[in-house]
């Protein structure tokens, strides 16, 4: 067990400032009746694809906006905006995660009073985003089948802090030794309260479960 | 463009200390005639699988050791050690990357005088590991086909600092819209010197190109 104590201390100070700001943002959005959802995953697991499916699936039920994080490009925000949805791109300039200050700046750039749901597409990373409270009311993550069913063993914090796990790319199951039962067992051992859904953003399979979950959770904010 | 200036300053101070330590480690290993290779990728791209193929492929040519980074488990080091190869597990305790201090501690725990090549399996992450010089002589990365051919647009630093890119899981190409020619173009625009190899760790296709590269690079350290 090897530690670098100095860097840990720096991180802890930053983390405690962040928790306070995250709480303020969460409360402010609750008063505005807007649910904030933080969507996380590895690079290439399908965050943008799931958001595009979500825009389609929520048409007529929830008014949504999207905050896209990207280190150095604007391709995702352009894809979302092309569907007529308010979108903000946060260029993190090398940062590996979003914190509450960055998300608050994204929220300020959206017409929040007119939105029921704001989705944050976090930086593609299973490590750092799990450590920073963004101010979201709910955390969701995607794990894609080609990444393997051992990921809960290796990135336990991410699986522990999420309310929902979306297993994406189930259309790859036939080519893979990914074991869905083993995955469920590993995830539930870390986080017994987590909801697990299986989808394919490519074929559309299972997407209705995700849409139902979003509609149910967001409804609680509108009373 | 949103920035959090305070955290950037903290990072820069840490980075400059690290560069000095990395240079010292690199020089020390050069004198010992041991090549240090830093292997990076997203979670689940196939780092451990490639290392297991490497152990098999280098049998009889190079004596190798492995430094495994893992946030909270020892599964990878156990797999490697079961093949009779000296292996060290660095438990990073939540850290998102390895730095030169951590790698030096791993190197100290290996019988370096008896090894031609030490491979570092970095934390699965396309962001932070790219920013920290580990002291390695060469940097290699894996991108797996299911992650998509757009990753150079989103994680440009990682592609810029690597000497070699291994495109893994080419057995998934038939199910995917991954375009190898487009990927090559995007990668070479960032880094014209990078070598690109295509492999499948599952089937063994293309692995001989990787083994040849390792043998060639390591030979330069033994003169």
Short mmCIF file of C-alpha atoms in Angstrom, two decimals:
data_model
loop_
_atom_site.label_atom_id
_atom_site.label_comp_id
_atom_site.label_asym_id
_atom_site.label_seq_id
_atom_site.Cartn_x
_atom_site.Cartn_y
_atom_site.Cartn_z
CA UNK A 1 0.00 0.00 0.00
CA UNK A 2 1.74 3.12 -1.24
CA UNK A 3 0.46 6.62 -0.52
CA UNK A 4 1.42 10.14 -1.47
CA UNK A 5 0.19 11.97 1.60
CA UNK A 6 0.84 15.47 0.36
CA UNK A 7 -1.46 15.26 -2.63
CA UNK A 8 -4.20 13.62 -0.55
CA UNK A 9 -4.22 16.62 1.79
CA UNK A 10 -4.57 19.07 -1.09
CA UNK A 11 -7.44 17.02 -2.42
CA UNK A 12 -9.25 16.91 0.91
CA UNK A 13 -9.26 20.69 1.26
CA UNK A 14 -10.66 21.09 -2.23
CA UNK A 15 -13.25 18.37 -1.57
CA UNK A 16 -14.65 20.05 1.56
CA UNK A 17 -15.11 23.41 -0.20
CA UNK A 18 -16.82 21.55 -3.02
CA UNK A 19 -19.32 19.73 -0.77
CA UNK A 20 -20.64 23.06 0.52
CA UNK A 21 -21.10 24.52 -2.97
CA UNK A 22 -22.72 21.30 -4.19
CA UNK A 23 -25.29 21.45 -1.39
CA UNK A 24 -26.17 25.05 -2.27
CA UNK A 25 -26.61 24.22 -5.96
CA UNK A 26 -28.76 21.17 -5.15
CA UNK A 27 -31.07 23.22 -2.91
CA UNK A 28 -31.34 26.05 -5.44
CA UNK A 29 -32.43 23.64 -8.19
CA UNK A 30 -34.90 21.88 -5.89
CA UNK A 31 -36.59 25.23 -5.30
CA UNK A 32 -36.67 25.77 -9.08
CA UNK A 33 -38.33 22.29 -9.43
CA UNK A 34 -35.54 21.16 -11.75
CA UNK A 35 -33.89 17.79 -11.24
CA UNK A 36 -30.11 17.65 -11.87
CA UNK A 37 -28.75 14.26 -12.98
CA UNK A 38 -25.01 13.49 -13.18
CA UNK A 39 -24.20 10.86 -15.84
CA UNK A 40 -20.77 9.21 -15.62
CA UNK A 41 -18.83 6.41 -17.37
CA UNK A 42 -15.53 5.43 -18.98
CA UNK A 43 -14.66 6.98 -22.33
CA UNK A 44 -16.74 5.43 -25.10
CA UNK A 45 -19.35 3.68 -22.93
CA UNK A 46 -22.19 5.59 -24.56
CA UNK A 47 -23.00 8.73 -22.53
CA UNK A 48 -23.74 10.88 -25.57
CA UNK A 49 -25.66 8.06 -27.29
CA UNK A 50 -27.81 7.59 -24.17
CA UNK A 51 -28.49 11.33 -24.00
CA UNK A 52 -29.59 11.35 -27.65
CA UNK A 53 -31.96 8.42 -26.93
CA UNK A 54 -33.21 10.33 -23.86
CA UNK A 55 -34.06 13.46 -25.85
CA UNK A 56 -36.14 11.26 -28.17
CA UNK A 57 -37.76 9.30 -25.33
CA UNK A 58 -38.71 12.30 -23.18
CA UNK A 59 -40.24 14.33 -25.99
CA UNK A 60 -43.61 15.58 -24.72
CA UNK A 61 -43.08 14.53 -21.08
CA UNK A 62 -40.06 16.40 -19.64
CA UNK A 63 -38.33 19.58 -20.78
CA UNK A 64 -34.60 18.88 -20.63
CA UNK A 65 -31.27 20.68 -20.89
CA UNK A 66 -27.77 19.22 -21.12
CA UNK A 67 -24.40 20.24 -19.67
CA UNK A 68 -21.60 18.58 -21.63
CA UNK A 69 -18.10 18.29 -20.21
CA UNK A 70 -15.27 17.79 -22.59
CA UNK A 71 -11.58 18.26 -22.21
CA UNK A 72 -10.96 19.87 -25.52
CA UNK A 73 -13.80 19.56 -28.02
CA UNK A 74 -17.39 20.65 -28.55
CA UNK A 75 -18.59 17.69 -30.63
CA UNK A 76 -21.02 16.37 -28.00
CA UNK A 77 -22.75 19.70 -27.32
CA UNK A 78 -23.15 20.23 -31.05
CA UNK A 79 -24.84 16.82 -31.42
CA UNK A 80 -27.25 17.62 -28.56
CA UNK A 81 -27.99 21.18 -29.70
CA UNK A 82 -28.77 19.90 -33.20
CA UNK A 83 -31.79 18.12 -31.65
CA UNK A 84 -33.17 21.48 -30.47
CA UNK A 85 -32.25 20.99 -26.78
CA UNK A 86 -30.55 23.75 -24.72
CA UNK A 87 -26.94 22.60 -24.32
CA UNK A 88 -23.84 24.08 -22.68
CA UNK A 89 -20.33 22.84 -23.32
CA UNK A 90 -17.86 23.09 -20.44
CA UNK A 91 -14.34 22.79 -21.78
CA UNK A 92 -12.43 21.48 -18.76
CA UNK A 93 -9.00 22.25 -20.25
CA UNK A 94 -7.40 19.00 -19.09
CA UNK A 95 -9.47 18.51 -15.95
CA UNK A 96 -10.47 14.97 -15.23
CA UNK A 97 -13.81 15.64 -13.53
CA UNK A 98 -16.48 18.29 -12.96
CA UNK A 99 -16.96 19.93 -9.58
CA UNK A 100 -19.90 21.93 -8.23
CA UNK A 101 -18.40 25.31 -9.24
CA UNK A 102 -18.08 24.23 -12.86
CA UNK A 103 -21.57 22.71 -12.91
CA UNK A 104 -23.07 25.86 -11.35
CA UNK A 105 -21.57 27.88 -14.21
CA UNK A 106 -23.16 25.46 -16.66
CA UNK A 107 -26.53 25.71 -14.89
CA UNK A 108 -26.35 29.53 -15.00
CA UNK A 109 -26.00 29.35 -18.77
CA UNK A 110 -29.25 27.32 -19.15
CA UNK A 111 -32.86 28.59 -18.93
CA UNK A 112 -33.38 26.54 -15.74
CA UNK A 113 -36.82 27.98 -14.89
CA UNK A 114 -38.14 26.38 -18.09
CA UNK A 115 -36.56 22.94 -17.56
CA UNK A 116 -37.71 19.85 -15.63
CA UNK A 117 -34.44 17.96 -15.94
CA UNK A 118 -30.81 18.93 -16.53
CA UNK A 119 -28.42 16.12 -17.43
CA UNK A 120 -24.69 16.55 -16.85
CA UNK A 121 -22.49 14.47 -19.16
CA UNK A 122 -19.39 14.24 -16.97
CA UNK A 123 -15.82 13.66 -18.23
CA UNK A 124 -15.28 10.06 -19.42
CA UNK A 125 -13.50 8.64 -16.37
CA UNK A 126 -14.44 6.03 -13.74
CA UNK A 127 -12.16 7.49 -11.07
CA UNK A 128 -12.13 11.23 -10.38
CA UNK A 129 -15.76 12.14 -11.14
CA UNK A 130 -16.84 9.74 -8.36
CA UNK A 131 -15.00 11.85 -5.78
CA UNK A 132 -16.56 15.22 -6.57
CA UNK A 133 -20.13 16.06 -5.64
CA UNK A 134 -21.47 18.01 -8.63
CA UNK A 135 -24.60 19.20 -6.85
CA UNK A 136 -26.72 16.65 -8.73
CA UNK A 137 -29.79 15.13 -7.07
CA UNK A 138 -29.13 11.74 -8.66
CA UNK A 139 -26.00 10.00 -9.95
CA UNK A 140 -26.19 7.51 -12.81
CA UNK A 141 -23.40 5.60 -14.52
CA UNK A 142 -23.00 3.54 -17.65
CA UNK A 143 -20.90 0.39 -17.90
CA UNK A 144 -20.65 -1.05 -21.41
CA UNK A 145 -20.39 -4.79 -22.01
CA UNK A 146 -16.97 -4.66 -23.76
CA UNK A 147 -15.42 -3.08 -20.64
CA UNK A 148 -15.91 -6.33 -18.71
CA UNK A 149 -17.84 -7.51 -15.66
CA UNK A 150 -14.83 -7.01 -13.34
CA UNK A 151 -15.08 -3.20 -13.25
CA UNK A 152 -16.87 -3.03 -9.86
CA UNK A 153 -13.79 -4.70 -8.33
CA UNK A 154 -11.52 -2.05 -9.79
CA UNK A 155 -13.54 1.16 -9.54
CA UNK A 156 -15.64 0.48 -6.43
CA UNK A 157 -16.28 4.11 -5.44
CA UNK A 158 -18.06 4.90 -8.71
CA UNK A 159 -20.44 1.94 -8.31
CA UNK A 160 -20.99 2.86 -4.63
CA UNK A 161 -22.17 6.42 -5.19
CA UNK A 162 -24.61 5.83 -8.06
CA UNK A 163 -28.38 5.52 -7.80
CA UNK A 164 -28.63 3.76 -11.16
CA UNK A 165 -26.35 1.65 -13.33
CA UNK A 166 -27.10 1.41 -17.04
CA UNK A 167 -25.42 -1.63 -18.64
CA UNK A 168 -25.05 -0.54 -22.27
CA UNK A 169 -24.07 -2.34 -25.50
CA UNK A 170 -25.93 -5.53 -24.62
CA UNK A 171 -25.89 -6.16 -28.39
CA UNK A 172 -22.21 -7.15 -27.82
CA UNK A 173 -23.09 -9.88 -25.28
CA UNK A 174 -22.91 -12.65 -27.89
CA UNK A 175 -19.25 -11.82 -28.67
CA UNK A 176 -18.22 -11.42 -25.06
CA UNK A 177 -17.64 -13.46 -21.90
CA UNK A 178 -19.37 -10.71 -19.88
CA UNK A 179 -21.54 -12.39 -17.21
CA UNK A 180 -24.54 -10.24 -16.29
CA UNK A 181 -25.34 -12.29 -13.16
CA UNK A 182 -21.76 -11.97 -11.88
CA UNK A 183 -21.83 -8.23 -12.58
CA UNK A 184 -25.07 -7.78 -10.64
CA UNK A 185 -23.67 -9.66 -7.68
CA UNK A 186 -20.48 -7.57 -7.62
CA UNK A 187 -22.37 -4.28 -7.95
CA UNK A 188 -25.01 -5.12 -5.32
CA UNK A 189 -22.30 -6.18 -2.87
CA UNK A 190 -20.93 -2.62 -3.08
CA UNK A 191 -24.27 -0.85 -3.27
CA UNK A 192 -27.43 -2.78 -2.36
CA UNK A 193 -29.72 0.18 -3.20
CA UNK A 194 -28.58 0.65 -6.80
CA UNK A 195 -31.03 0.08 -9.67
CA UNK A 196 -29.57 -1.84 -12.65
CA UNK A 197 -30.94 -1.54 -16.20
CA UNK A 198 -29.71 -3.27 -19.37
CA UNK A 199 -29.90 -1.39 -22.67
CA UNK A 200 -28.49 -1.04 -26.14
CA UNK A 201 -28.34 2.55 -27.29
CA UNK A 202 -27.60 1.21 -30.76
CA UNK A 203 -30.72 -0.96 -31.15
CA UNK A 204 -32.94 0.85 -28.61
CA UNK A 205 -33.47 -2.30 -26.50
CA UNK A 206 -34.31 -1.53 -22.87
CA UNK A 207 -34.37 2.25 -23.33
CA UNK A 208 -38.00 2.45 -22.13
CA UNK A 209 -36.86 1.35 -18.61
CA UNK A 210 -34.46 4.29 -18.48
CA UNK A 211 -37.12 6.73 -19.70
CA UNK A 212 -39.59 5.41 -17.09
CA UNK A 213 -37.00 5.86 -14.35
CA UNK A 214 -36.30 9.47 -15.41
CA UNK A 215 -40.01 10.32 -15.59
CA UNK A 216 -40.60 8.80 -12.14
CA UNK A 217 -37.68 10.56 -10.46
CA UNK A 218 -38.36 13.94 -12.07
CA UNK A 219 -42.05 13.79 -11.10
CA UNK A 220 -41.04 14.07 -7.43
CA UNK A 221 -39.53 17.49 -8.16
CA UNK A 222 -42.64 18.97 -9.66
CA UNK A 223 -44.98 18.65 -6.67
CA UNK B 1 -14.47 28.14 -21.46
CA UNK B 2 -14.70 27.67 -17.71
CA UNK B 3 -11.63 27.34 -15.53
CA UNK B 4 -10.91 26.72 -11.87
CA UNK B 5 -7.62 28.56 -11.57
CA UNK B 6 -6.84 27.59 -8.00
CA UNK B 7 -6.73 23.87 -8.64
CA UNK B 8 -4.63 24.34 -11.77
CA UNK B 9 -1.93 26.06 -9.73
CA UNK B 10 -1.83 23.25 -7.21
CA UNK B 11 -1.46 20.78 -10.05
CA UNK B 12 1.41 22.68 -11.64
CA UNK B 13 3.49 22.64 -8.48
CA UNK B 14 3.00 18.91 -8.10
CA UNK B 15 3.80 18.36 -11.78
CA UNK B 16 7.16 20.16 -11.64
CA UNK B 17 8.35 18.12 -8.60
CA UNK B 18 7.29 15.00 -10.44
CA UNK B 19 9.22 15.79 -13.63
CA UNK B 20 12.48 15.92 -11.66
CA UNK B 21 11.85 12.60 -9.92
CA UNK B 22 10.80 10.99 -13.20
CA UNK B 23 14.06 12.04 -14.86
CA UNK B 24 16.09 10.53 -12.02
CA UNK B 25 14.22 7.22 -12.21
CA UNK B 26 14.59 7.07 -16.01
CA UNK B 27 18.35 7.62 -15.79
CA UNK B 28 18.79 5.08 -12.98
CA UNK B 29 17.01 2.39 -15.03
CA UNK B 30 18.98 3.24 -18.16
CA UNK B 31 22.19 2.58 -16.21
CA UNK B 32 20.70 -0.73 -15.02
CA UNK B 33 19.94 -1.58 -18.72
CA UNK B 34 16.27 -2.03 -17.91
CA UNK B 35 13.61 -0.46 -20.11
CA UNK B 36 10.55 0.94 -18.33
CA UNK B 37 7.31 0.98 -20.35
CA UNK B 38 4.15 2.79 -19.21
CA UNK B 39 0.95 1.17 -20.53
CA UNK B 40 -2.23 3.26 -20.36
CA UNK B 41 -5.87 3.00 -21.49
CA UNK B 42 -9.50 3.40 -20.44
CA UNK B 43 -10.94 0.86 -18.02
CA UNK B 44 -11.55 -2.45 -19.78
CA UNK B 45 -9.56 -1.78 -22.97
CA UNK B 46 -7.35 -4.81 -22.36
CA UNK B 47 -4.21 -3.75 -20.45
CA UNK B 48 -4.04 -6.91 -18.36
CA UNK B 49 -4.92 -9.12 -21.34
CA UNK B 50 -2.13 -7.53 -23.39
CA UNK B 51 0.34 -8.05 -20.54
CA UNK B 52 -0.63 -11.72 -20.30
CA UNK B 53 -0.07 -12.07 -24.09
CA UNK B 54 3.27 -10.27 -23.66
CA UNK B 55 4.50 -12.67 -20.98
CA UNK B 56 3.78 -15.54 -23.39
CA UNK B 57 5.31 -13.77 -26.42
CA UNK B 58 8.53 -12.67 -24.73
CA UNK B 59 9.30 -16.04 -23.17
CA UNK B 60 12.97 -16.79 -23.94
CA UNK B 61 13.80 -13.32 -25.31
CA UNK B 62 13.28 -10.70 -22.56
CA UNK B 63 13.12 -11.07 -18.77
CA UNK B 64 10.17 -8.96 -17.65
CA UNK B 65 8.59 -7.63 -14.47
CA UNK B 66 5.24 -5.89 -14.01
CA UNK B 67 4.02 -3.01 -11.82
CA UNK B 68 0.24 -3.11 -11.52
CA UNK B 69 -1.72 -0.06 -10.40
CA UNK B 70 -5.12 -0.61 -8.98
CA UNK B 71 -7.33 1.57 -6.89
CA UNK B 72 -8.53 -1.08 -4.55
CA UNK B 73 -7.86 -4.64 -5.67
CA UNK B 74 -5.01 -7.05 -6.33
CA UNK B 75 -6.67 -9.18 -9.03
CA UNK B 76 -4.35 -8.07 -11.86
CA UNK B 77 -1.10 -8.66 -9.97
CA UNK B 78 -2.33 -12.10 -8.96
CA UNK B 79 -3.03 -13.00 -12.61
CA UNK B 80 0.46 -11.86 -13.65
CA UNK B 81 2.26 -13.51 -10.72
CA UNK B 82 0.47 -16.79 -11.50
CA UNK B 83 2.48 -16.85 -14.76
CA UNK B 84 5.75 -16.85 -12.78
CA UNK B 85 6.61 -13.19 -13.49
CA UNK B 86 7.79 -10.79 -10.74
CA UNK B 87 4.82 -8.49 -10.07
CA UNK B 88 4.14 -5.62 -7.67
CA UNK B 89 0.69 -4.27 -6.93
CA UNK B 90 0.44 -0.55 -6.12
CA UNK B 91 -2.87 0.14 -4.43
CA UNK B 92 -3.45 3.79 -5.25
CA UNK B 93 -6.24 4.21 -2.68
CA UNK B 94 -8.47 6.29 -4.92
CA UNK B 95 -5.74 7.97 -6.96
CA UNK B 96 -6.48 8.39 -10.61
CA UNK B 97 -2.93 8.08 -11.95
CA UNK B 98 0.61 6.97 -11.08
CA UNK B 99 3.40 9.46 -10.56
CA UNK B 100 7.16 8.92 -10.52
CA UNK B 101 7.33 8.53 -6.72
CA UNK B 102 4.81 5.71 -6.76
CA UNK B 103 6.50 4.00 -9.72
CA UNK B 104 9.93 4.30 -8.03
CA UNK B 105 8.52 2.46 -5.02
CA UNK B 106 7.23 -0.25 -7.35
CA UNK B 107 10.62 -0.48 -9.11
CA UNK B 108 12.39 -0.80 -5.72
CA UNK B 109 10.23 -3.83 -4.94
CA UNK B 110 11.32 -5.66 -8.15
CA UNK B 111 14.67 -7.43 -8.85
CA UNK B 112 15.53 -4.79 -11.48
CA UNK B 113 19.13 -5.95 -12.04
CA UNK B 114 17.73 -9.23 -13.40
CA UNK B 115 15.11 -7.67 -15.70
CA UNK B 116 15.29 -6.34 -19.29
CA UNK B 117 11.84 -4.78 -19.29
CA UNK B 118 9.45 -3.51 -16.62
CA UNK B 119 5.88 -2.81 -17.72
CA UNK B 120 3.72 -0.43 -15.69
CA UNK B 121 -0.02 -1.09 -15.97
CA UNK B 122 -1.30 2.39 -15.14
CA UNK B 123 -4.75 3.18 -13.67
CA UNK B 124 -7.53 2.75 -16.27
CA UNK B 125 -8.07 6.39 -17.25
CA UNK B 126 -7.46 8.39 -20.46
CA UNK B 127 -7.07 11.72 -18.66
CA UNK B 128 -4.86 12.01 -15.57
CA UNK B 129 -2.17 9.40 -16.37
CA UNK B 130 -1.29 11.44 -19.49
CA UNK B 131 -0.29 14.41 -17.34
CA UNK B 132 2.15 12.64 -15.03
CA UNK B 133 5.58 11.52 -16.19
CA UNK B 134 6.10 8.12 -14.54
CA UNK B 135 9.81 7.92 -15.36
CA UNK B 136 9.11 5.45 -18.19
CA UNK B 137 11.33 5.42 -21.29
CA UNK B 138 8.38 4.70 -23.55
CA UNK B 139 4.63 5.34 -23.31
CA UNK B 140 2.13 3.03 -24.96
CA UNK B 141 -1.65 3.16 -24.93
CA UNK B 142 -4.49 0.86 -25.89
CA UNK B 143 -7.72 1.99 -27.53
CA UNK B 144 -10.31 -0.76 -27.95
CA UNK B 145 -12.70 -0.82 -30.90
CA UNK B 146 -15.91 -0.57 -28.80
CA UNK B 147 -14.72 2.77 -27.34
CA UNK B 148 -15.09 4.42 -30.75
CA UNK B 149 -12.87 6.15 -33.29
CA UNK B 150 -13.65 9.63 -31.88
CA UNK B 151 -11.49 9.26 -28.77
CA UNK B 152 -8.48 11.22 -30.16
CA UNK B 153 -10.82 14.25 -30.43
CA UNK B 154 -11.79 13.94 -26.77
CA UNK B 155 -8.58 12.85 -25.06
CA UNK B 156 -5.94 14.50 -27.25
CA UNK B 157 -3.16 14.69 -24.65
CA UNK B 158 -3.05 10.91 -24.17
CA UNK B 159 -2.66 10.30 -27.91
CA UNK B 160 -0.04 13.07 -28.13
CA UNK B 161 2.35 11.68 -25.50
CA UNK B 162 2.43 8.03 -26.61
CA UNK B 163 5.09 6.33 -28.71
CA UNK B 164 2.76 3.49 -29.65
CA UNK B 165 -0.99 2.99 -29.95
CA UNK B 166 -2.37 -0.54 -29.78
CA UNK B 167 -5.87 -0.78 -31.26
CA UNK B 168 -7.33 -3.78 -29.41
CA UNK B 169 -10.49 -5.90 -29.84
CA UNK B 170 -10.37 -5.83 -33.65
CA UNK B 171 -12.53 -8.97 -33.40
CA UNK B 172 -15.39 -6.51 -32.61
CA UNK B 173 -14.94 -4.57 -35.90
CA UNK B 174 -17.70 -6.48 -37.67
CA UNK B 175 -20.29 -5.33 -35.07
CA UNK B 176 -19.10 -1.74 -34.94
CA UNK B 177 -19.03 1.43 -37.03
CA UNK B 178 -15.41 2.03 -35.92
CA UNK B 179 -13.45 3.33 -38.92
CA UNK B 180 -9.76 2.41 -38.70
CA UNK B 181 -8.74 4.84 -41.46
CA UNK B 182 -10.51 7.74 -39.73
CA UNK B 183 -8.90 6.80 -36.43
CA UNK B 184 -5.40 6.74 -37.97
CA UNK B 185 -5.96 10.15 -39.53
CA UNK B 186 -7.14 11.66 -36.22
CA UNK B 187 -4.27 10.13 -34.24
CA UNK B 188 -1.56 11.09 -36.74
CA UNK B 189 -2.86 14.68 -36.85
CA UNK B 190 -2.12 14.88 -33.10
CA UNK B 191 1.08 12.86 -33.14
CA UNK B 192 2.78 12.17 -36.47
CA UNK B 193 5.52 10.03 -34.85
CA UNK B 194 3.22 7.50 -33.18
CA UNK B 195 3.31 3.83 -34.26
CA UNK B 196 -0.14 2.21 -34.61
CA UNK B 197 -0.72 -1.55 -34.30
CA UNK B 198 -3.99 -3.48 -34.56
CA UNK B 199 -4.48 -6.54 -32.37
CA UNK B 200 -6.98 -8.82 -30.71
CA UNK B 201 -5.81 -10.02 -27.33
CA UNK B 202 -8.68 -12.52 -27.41
CA UNK B 203 -7.74 -14.26 -30.69
CA UNK B 204 -4.01 -13.38 -30.70
CA UNK B 205 -4.23 -11.57 -34.07
CA UNK B 206 -1.49 -8.97 -34.54
CA UNK B 207 0.26 -9.72 -31.25
CA UNK B 208 3.53 -10.56 -33.03
CA UNK B 209 3.83 -6.89 -34.14
CA UNK B 210 3.68 -5.79 -30.50
CA UNK B 211 6.24 -8.40 -29.44
CA UNK B 212 8.60 -7.34 -32.26
CA UNK B 213 8.29 -3.70 -31.19
CA UNK B 214 9.10 -4.55 -27.57
CA UNK B 215 12.10 -6.69 -28.56
CA UNK B 216 13.41 -3.92 -30.81
CA UNK B 217 13.02 -1.13 -28.25
CA UNK B 218 14.45 -3.15 -25.37
CA UNK B 219 17.49 -4.20 -27.44
CA UNK B 220 18.68 -0.56 -27.46
CA UNK B 221 18.98 -0.70 -23.66
CA UNK B 222 21.25 -3.70 -23.55
CA UNK B 223 24.20 -2.35 -25.56
#
